[in-house]
CSV table of N, CA and C in Angstrom, one decimal:
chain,number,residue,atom,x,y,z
A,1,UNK,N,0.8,-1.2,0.0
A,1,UNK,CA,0.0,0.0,0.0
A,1,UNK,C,0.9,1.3,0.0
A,2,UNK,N,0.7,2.3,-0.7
A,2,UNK,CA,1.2,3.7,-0.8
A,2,UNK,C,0.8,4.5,0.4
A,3,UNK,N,1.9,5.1,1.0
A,3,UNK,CA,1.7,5.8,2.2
A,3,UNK,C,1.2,7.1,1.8
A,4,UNK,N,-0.2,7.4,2.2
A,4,UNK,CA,-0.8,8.7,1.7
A,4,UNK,C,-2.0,8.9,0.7
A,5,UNK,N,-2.1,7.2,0.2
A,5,UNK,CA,-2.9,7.1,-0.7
A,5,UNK,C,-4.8,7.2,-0.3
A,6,UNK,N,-5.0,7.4,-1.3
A,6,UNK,CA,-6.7,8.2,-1.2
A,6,UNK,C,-7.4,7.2,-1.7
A,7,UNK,N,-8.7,6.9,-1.4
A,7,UNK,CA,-9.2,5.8,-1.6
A,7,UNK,C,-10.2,6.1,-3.4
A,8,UNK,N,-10.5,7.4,-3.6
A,8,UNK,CA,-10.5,8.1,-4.7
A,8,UNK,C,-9.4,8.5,-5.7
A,9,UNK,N,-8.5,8.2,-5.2
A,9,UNK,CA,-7.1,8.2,-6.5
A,9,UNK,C,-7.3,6.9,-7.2
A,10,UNK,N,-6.6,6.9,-8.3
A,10,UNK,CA,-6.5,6.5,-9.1
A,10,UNK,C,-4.8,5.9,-10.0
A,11,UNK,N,-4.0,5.0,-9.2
A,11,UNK,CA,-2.7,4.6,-9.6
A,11,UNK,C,-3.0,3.4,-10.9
A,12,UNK,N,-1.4,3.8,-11.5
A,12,UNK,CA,-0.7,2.9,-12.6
A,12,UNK,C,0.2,1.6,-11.9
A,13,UNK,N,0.3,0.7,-12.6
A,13,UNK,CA,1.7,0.5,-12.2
A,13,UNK,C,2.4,0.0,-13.4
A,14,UNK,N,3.7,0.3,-13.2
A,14,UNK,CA,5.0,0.5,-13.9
A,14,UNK,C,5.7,-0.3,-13.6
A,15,UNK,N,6.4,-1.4,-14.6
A,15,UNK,CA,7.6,-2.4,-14.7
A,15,UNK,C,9.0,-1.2,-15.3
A,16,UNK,N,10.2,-1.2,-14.7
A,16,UNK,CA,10.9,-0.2,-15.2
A,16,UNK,C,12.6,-1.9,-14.8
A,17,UNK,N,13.4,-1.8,-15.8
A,17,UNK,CA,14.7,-2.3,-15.6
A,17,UNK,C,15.7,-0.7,-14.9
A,18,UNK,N,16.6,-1.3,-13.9
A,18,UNK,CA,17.6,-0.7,-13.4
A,18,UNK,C,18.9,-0.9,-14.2
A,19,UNK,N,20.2,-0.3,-14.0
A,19,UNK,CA,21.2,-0.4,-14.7
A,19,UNK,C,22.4,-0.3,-13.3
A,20,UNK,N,23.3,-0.6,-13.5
A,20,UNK,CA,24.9,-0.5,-12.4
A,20,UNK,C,24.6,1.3,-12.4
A,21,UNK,N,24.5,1.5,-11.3
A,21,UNK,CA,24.9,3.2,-10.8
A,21,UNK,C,23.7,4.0,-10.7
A,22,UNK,N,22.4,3.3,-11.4
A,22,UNK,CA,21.3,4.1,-11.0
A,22,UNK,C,20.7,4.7,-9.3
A,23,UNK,N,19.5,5.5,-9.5
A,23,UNK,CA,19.3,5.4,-8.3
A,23,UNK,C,18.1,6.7,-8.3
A,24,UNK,N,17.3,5.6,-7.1
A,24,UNK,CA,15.5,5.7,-7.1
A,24,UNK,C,15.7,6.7,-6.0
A,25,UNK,N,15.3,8.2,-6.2
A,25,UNK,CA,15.0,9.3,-4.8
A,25,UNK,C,13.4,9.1,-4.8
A,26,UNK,N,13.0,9.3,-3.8
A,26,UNK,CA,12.2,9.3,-3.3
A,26,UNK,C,11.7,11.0,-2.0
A,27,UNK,N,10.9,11.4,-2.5
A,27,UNK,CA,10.9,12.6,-1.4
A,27,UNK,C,9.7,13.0,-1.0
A,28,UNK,N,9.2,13.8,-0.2
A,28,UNK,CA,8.3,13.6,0.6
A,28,UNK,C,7.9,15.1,-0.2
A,29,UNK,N,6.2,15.8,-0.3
A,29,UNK,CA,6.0,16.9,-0.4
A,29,UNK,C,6.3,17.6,0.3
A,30,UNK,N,6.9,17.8,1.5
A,30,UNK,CA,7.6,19.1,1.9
A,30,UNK,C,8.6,19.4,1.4
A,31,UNK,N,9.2,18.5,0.2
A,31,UNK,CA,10.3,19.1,-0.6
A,31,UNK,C,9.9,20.1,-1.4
A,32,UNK,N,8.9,19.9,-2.0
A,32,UNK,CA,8.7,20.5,-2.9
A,32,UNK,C,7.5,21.5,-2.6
A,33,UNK,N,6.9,21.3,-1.4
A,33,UNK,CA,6.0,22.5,-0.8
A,33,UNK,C,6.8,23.8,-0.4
A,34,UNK,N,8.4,23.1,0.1
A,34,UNK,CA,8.7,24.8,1.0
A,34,UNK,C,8.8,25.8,0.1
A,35,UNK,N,8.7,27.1,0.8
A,35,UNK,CA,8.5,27.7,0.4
A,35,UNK,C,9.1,29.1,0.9
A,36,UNK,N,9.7,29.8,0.1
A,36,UNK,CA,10.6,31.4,0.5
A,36,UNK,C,9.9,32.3,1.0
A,37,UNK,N,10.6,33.2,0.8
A,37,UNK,CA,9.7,34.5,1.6
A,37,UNK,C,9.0,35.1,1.0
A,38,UNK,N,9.1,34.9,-0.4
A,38,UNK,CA,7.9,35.7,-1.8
A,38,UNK,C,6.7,34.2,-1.7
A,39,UNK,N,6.7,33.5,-0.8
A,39,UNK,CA,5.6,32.1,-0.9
A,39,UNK,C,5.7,31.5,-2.2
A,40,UNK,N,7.0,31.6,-2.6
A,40,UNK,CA,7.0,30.8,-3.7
A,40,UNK,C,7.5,29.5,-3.5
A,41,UNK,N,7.1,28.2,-3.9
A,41,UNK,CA,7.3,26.8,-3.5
A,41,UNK,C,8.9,26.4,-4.0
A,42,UNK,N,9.4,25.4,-3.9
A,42,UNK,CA,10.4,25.1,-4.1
A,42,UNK,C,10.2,24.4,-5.4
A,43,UNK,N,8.9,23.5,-5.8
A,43,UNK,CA,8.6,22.8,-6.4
A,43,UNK,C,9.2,21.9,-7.3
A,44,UNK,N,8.3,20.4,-8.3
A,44,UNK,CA,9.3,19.6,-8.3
A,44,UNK,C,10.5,20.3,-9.5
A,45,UNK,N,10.2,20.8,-10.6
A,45,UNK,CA,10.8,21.8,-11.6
A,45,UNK,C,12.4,22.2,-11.0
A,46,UNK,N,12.3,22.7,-9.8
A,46,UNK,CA,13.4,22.8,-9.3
A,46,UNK,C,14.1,21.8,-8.6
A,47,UNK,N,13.4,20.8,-7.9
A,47,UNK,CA,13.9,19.0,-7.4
A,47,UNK,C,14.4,19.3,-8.6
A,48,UNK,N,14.1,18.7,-9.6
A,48,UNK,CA,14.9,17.9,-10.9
A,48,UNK,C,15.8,18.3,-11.4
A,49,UNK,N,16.0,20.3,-11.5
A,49,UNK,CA,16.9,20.8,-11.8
A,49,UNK,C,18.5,20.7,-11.0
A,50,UNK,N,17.7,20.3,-9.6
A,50,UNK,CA,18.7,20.5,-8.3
A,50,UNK,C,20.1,18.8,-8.9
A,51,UNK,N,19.1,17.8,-8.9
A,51,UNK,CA,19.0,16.5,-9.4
A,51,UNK,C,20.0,16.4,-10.6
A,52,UNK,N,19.6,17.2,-11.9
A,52,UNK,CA,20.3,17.1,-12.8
A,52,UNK,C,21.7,17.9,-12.0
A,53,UNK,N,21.8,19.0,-11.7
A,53,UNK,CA,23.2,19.8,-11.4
A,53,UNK,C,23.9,19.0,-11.0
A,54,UNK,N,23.8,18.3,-10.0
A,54,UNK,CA,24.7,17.4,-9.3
A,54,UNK,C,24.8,16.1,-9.5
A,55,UNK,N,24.4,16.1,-11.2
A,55,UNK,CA,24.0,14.5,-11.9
A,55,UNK,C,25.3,13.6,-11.3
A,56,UNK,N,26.9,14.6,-11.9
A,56,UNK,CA,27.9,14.3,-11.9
A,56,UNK,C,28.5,14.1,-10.5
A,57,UNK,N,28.5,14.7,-9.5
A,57,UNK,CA,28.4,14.3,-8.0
A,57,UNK,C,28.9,13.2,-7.6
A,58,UNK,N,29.2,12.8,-6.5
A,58,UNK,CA,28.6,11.3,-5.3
A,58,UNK,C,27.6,11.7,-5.0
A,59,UNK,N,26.9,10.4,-5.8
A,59,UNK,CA,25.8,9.7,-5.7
A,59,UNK,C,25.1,10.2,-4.0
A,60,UNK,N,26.3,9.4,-3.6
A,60,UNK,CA,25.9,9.4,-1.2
A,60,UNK,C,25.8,10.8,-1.6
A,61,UNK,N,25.7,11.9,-1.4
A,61,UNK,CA,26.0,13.5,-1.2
A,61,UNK,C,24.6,14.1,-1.8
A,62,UNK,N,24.0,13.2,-2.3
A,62,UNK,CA,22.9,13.8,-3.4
A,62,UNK,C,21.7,14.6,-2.4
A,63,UNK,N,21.3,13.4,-1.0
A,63,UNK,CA,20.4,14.2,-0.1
A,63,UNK,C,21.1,15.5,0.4
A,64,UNK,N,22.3,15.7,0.5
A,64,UNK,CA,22.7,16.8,1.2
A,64,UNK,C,23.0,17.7,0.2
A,65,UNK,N,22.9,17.7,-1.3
A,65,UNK,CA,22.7,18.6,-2.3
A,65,UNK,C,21.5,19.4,-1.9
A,66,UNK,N,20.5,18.6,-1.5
A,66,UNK,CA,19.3,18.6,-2.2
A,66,UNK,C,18.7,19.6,-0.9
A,67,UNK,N,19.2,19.2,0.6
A,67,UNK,CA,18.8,20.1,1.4
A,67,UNK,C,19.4,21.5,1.6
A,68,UNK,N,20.5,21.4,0.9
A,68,UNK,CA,21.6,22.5,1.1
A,68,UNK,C,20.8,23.8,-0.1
A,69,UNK,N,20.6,23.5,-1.1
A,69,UNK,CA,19.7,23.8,-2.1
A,69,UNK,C,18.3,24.8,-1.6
A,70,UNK,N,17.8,23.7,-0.8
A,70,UNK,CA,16.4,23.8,-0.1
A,70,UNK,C,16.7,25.2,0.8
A,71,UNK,N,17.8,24.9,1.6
A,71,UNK,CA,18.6,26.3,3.1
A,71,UNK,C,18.4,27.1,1.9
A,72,UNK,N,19.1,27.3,0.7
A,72,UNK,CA,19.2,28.9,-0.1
A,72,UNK,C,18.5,29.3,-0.4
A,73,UNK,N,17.3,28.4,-0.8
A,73,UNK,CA,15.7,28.6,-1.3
A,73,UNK,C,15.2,29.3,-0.5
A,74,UNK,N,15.0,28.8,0.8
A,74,UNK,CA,14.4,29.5,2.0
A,74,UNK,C,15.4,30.4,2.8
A,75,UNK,N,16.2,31.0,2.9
A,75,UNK,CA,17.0,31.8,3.4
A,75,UNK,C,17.2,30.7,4.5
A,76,UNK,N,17.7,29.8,4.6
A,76,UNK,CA,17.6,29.3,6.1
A,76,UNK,C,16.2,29.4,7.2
A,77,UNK,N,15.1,29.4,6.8
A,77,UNK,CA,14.6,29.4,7.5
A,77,UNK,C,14.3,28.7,8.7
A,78,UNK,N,13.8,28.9,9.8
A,78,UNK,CA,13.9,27.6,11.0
A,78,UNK,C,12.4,27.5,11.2
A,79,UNK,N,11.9,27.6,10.7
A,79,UNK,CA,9.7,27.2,10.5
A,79,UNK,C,9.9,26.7,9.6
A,80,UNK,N,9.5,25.4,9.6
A,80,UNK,CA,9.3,24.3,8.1
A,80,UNK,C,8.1,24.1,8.5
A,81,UNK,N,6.5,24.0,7.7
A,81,UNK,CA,5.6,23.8,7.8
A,81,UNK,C,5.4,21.8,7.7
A,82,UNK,N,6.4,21.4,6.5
A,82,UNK,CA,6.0,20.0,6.8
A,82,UNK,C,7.5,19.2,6.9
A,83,UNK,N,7.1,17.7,7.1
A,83,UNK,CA,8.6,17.4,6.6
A,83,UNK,C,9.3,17.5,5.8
A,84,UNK,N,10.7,17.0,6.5
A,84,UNK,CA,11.6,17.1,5.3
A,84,UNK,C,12.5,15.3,4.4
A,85,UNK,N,11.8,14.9,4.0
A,85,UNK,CA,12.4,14.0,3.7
A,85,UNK,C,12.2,13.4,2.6
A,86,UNK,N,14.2,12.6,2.5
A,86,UNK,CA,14.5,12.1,1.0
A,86,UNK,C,15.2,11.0,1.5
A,87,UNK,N,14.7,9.9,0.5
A,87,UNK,CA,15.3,8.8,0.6
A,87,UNK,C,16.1,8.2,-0.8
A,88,UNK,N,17.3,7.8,-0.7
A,88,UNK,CA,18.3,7.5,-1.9
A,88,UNK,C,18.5,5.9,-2.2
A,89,UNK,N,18.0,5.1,-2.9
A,89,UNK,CA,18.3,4.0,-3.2
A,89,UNK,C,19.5,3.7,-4.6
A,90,UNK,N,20.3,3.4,-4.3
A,90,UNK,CA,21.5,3.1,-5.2
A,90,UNK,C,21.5,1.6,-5.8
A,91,UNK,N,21.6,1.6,-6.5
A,91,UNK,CA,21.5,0.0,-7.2
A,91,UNK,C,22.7,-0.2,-8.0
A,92,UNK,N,23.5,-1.1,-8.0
A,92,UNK,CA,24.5,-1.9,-8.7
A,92,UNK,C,24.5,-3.4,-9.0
A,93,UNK,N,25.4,-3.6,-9.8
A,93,UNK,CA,25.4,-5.1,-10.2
A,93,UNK,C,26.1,-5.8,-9.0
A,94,UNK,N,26.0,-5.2,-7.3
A,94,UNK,CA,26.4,-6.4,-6.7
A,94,UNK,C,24.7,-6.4,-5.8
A,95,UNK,N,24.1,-5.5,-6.2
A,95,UNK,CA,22.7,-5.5,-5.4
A,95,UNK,C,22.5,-4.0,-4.8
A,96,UNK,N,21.6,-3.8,-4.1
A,96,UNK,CA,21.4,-2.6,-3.4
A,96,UNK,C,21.4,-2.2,-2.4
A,97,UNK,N,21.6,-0.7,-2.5
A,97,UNK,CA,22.7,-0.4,-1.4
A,97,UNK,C,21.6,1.4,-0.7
A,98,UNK,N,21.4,1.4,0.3
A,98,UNK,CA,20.4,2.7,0.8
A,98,UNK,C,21.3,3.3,2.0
């Protein structure tokens, strides 16, 4: 069961193959809810942009891109209205790795 899910939604599901070095983020809507001091959202437009910049990166470093990002968005703010959370699954040809 999907955490969050509505008994009125309406899901797909999707068969997708992995490759050596991929890797499945996962994040919660208060990534992409927060929000600056003009109430402008972070939204996902900018997740993905954040995502692609640090394509080239470590992989491990990616959630601390991604909050570090978030701090400049918001001036540092210390009032988050919801969570904050990203989860990073890494997959390789010896299995996977979180």
């Amino acid at each position: 069961m999907i955490l969050g899910a509505l008994e009125t939604s309406q899901y797909t599901q999707q068969t997708m193959g992995f490759e050596d070095g991929d890797t499945i983020l996962i994040a919660s809507d208060g990534i992409t809810d927060t929000k600056n001091s003009d109430n402008t959202l972070f939204g996902e437009e900018r997740l993905r942009y954040v995502i692609k910049q640090y394509n080239n990166e470590k992989k491990s470093n990616l959630k601390q891109y991604i909050y570090d990002e978030l701090n400049r968005f918001n001036n540092n703010v210390d009032h988050q209205e919801d969570d904050l959370t990203i989860v990073t699954i890494d997959y390789s040809k010896k299995g996977w790795e979180h």
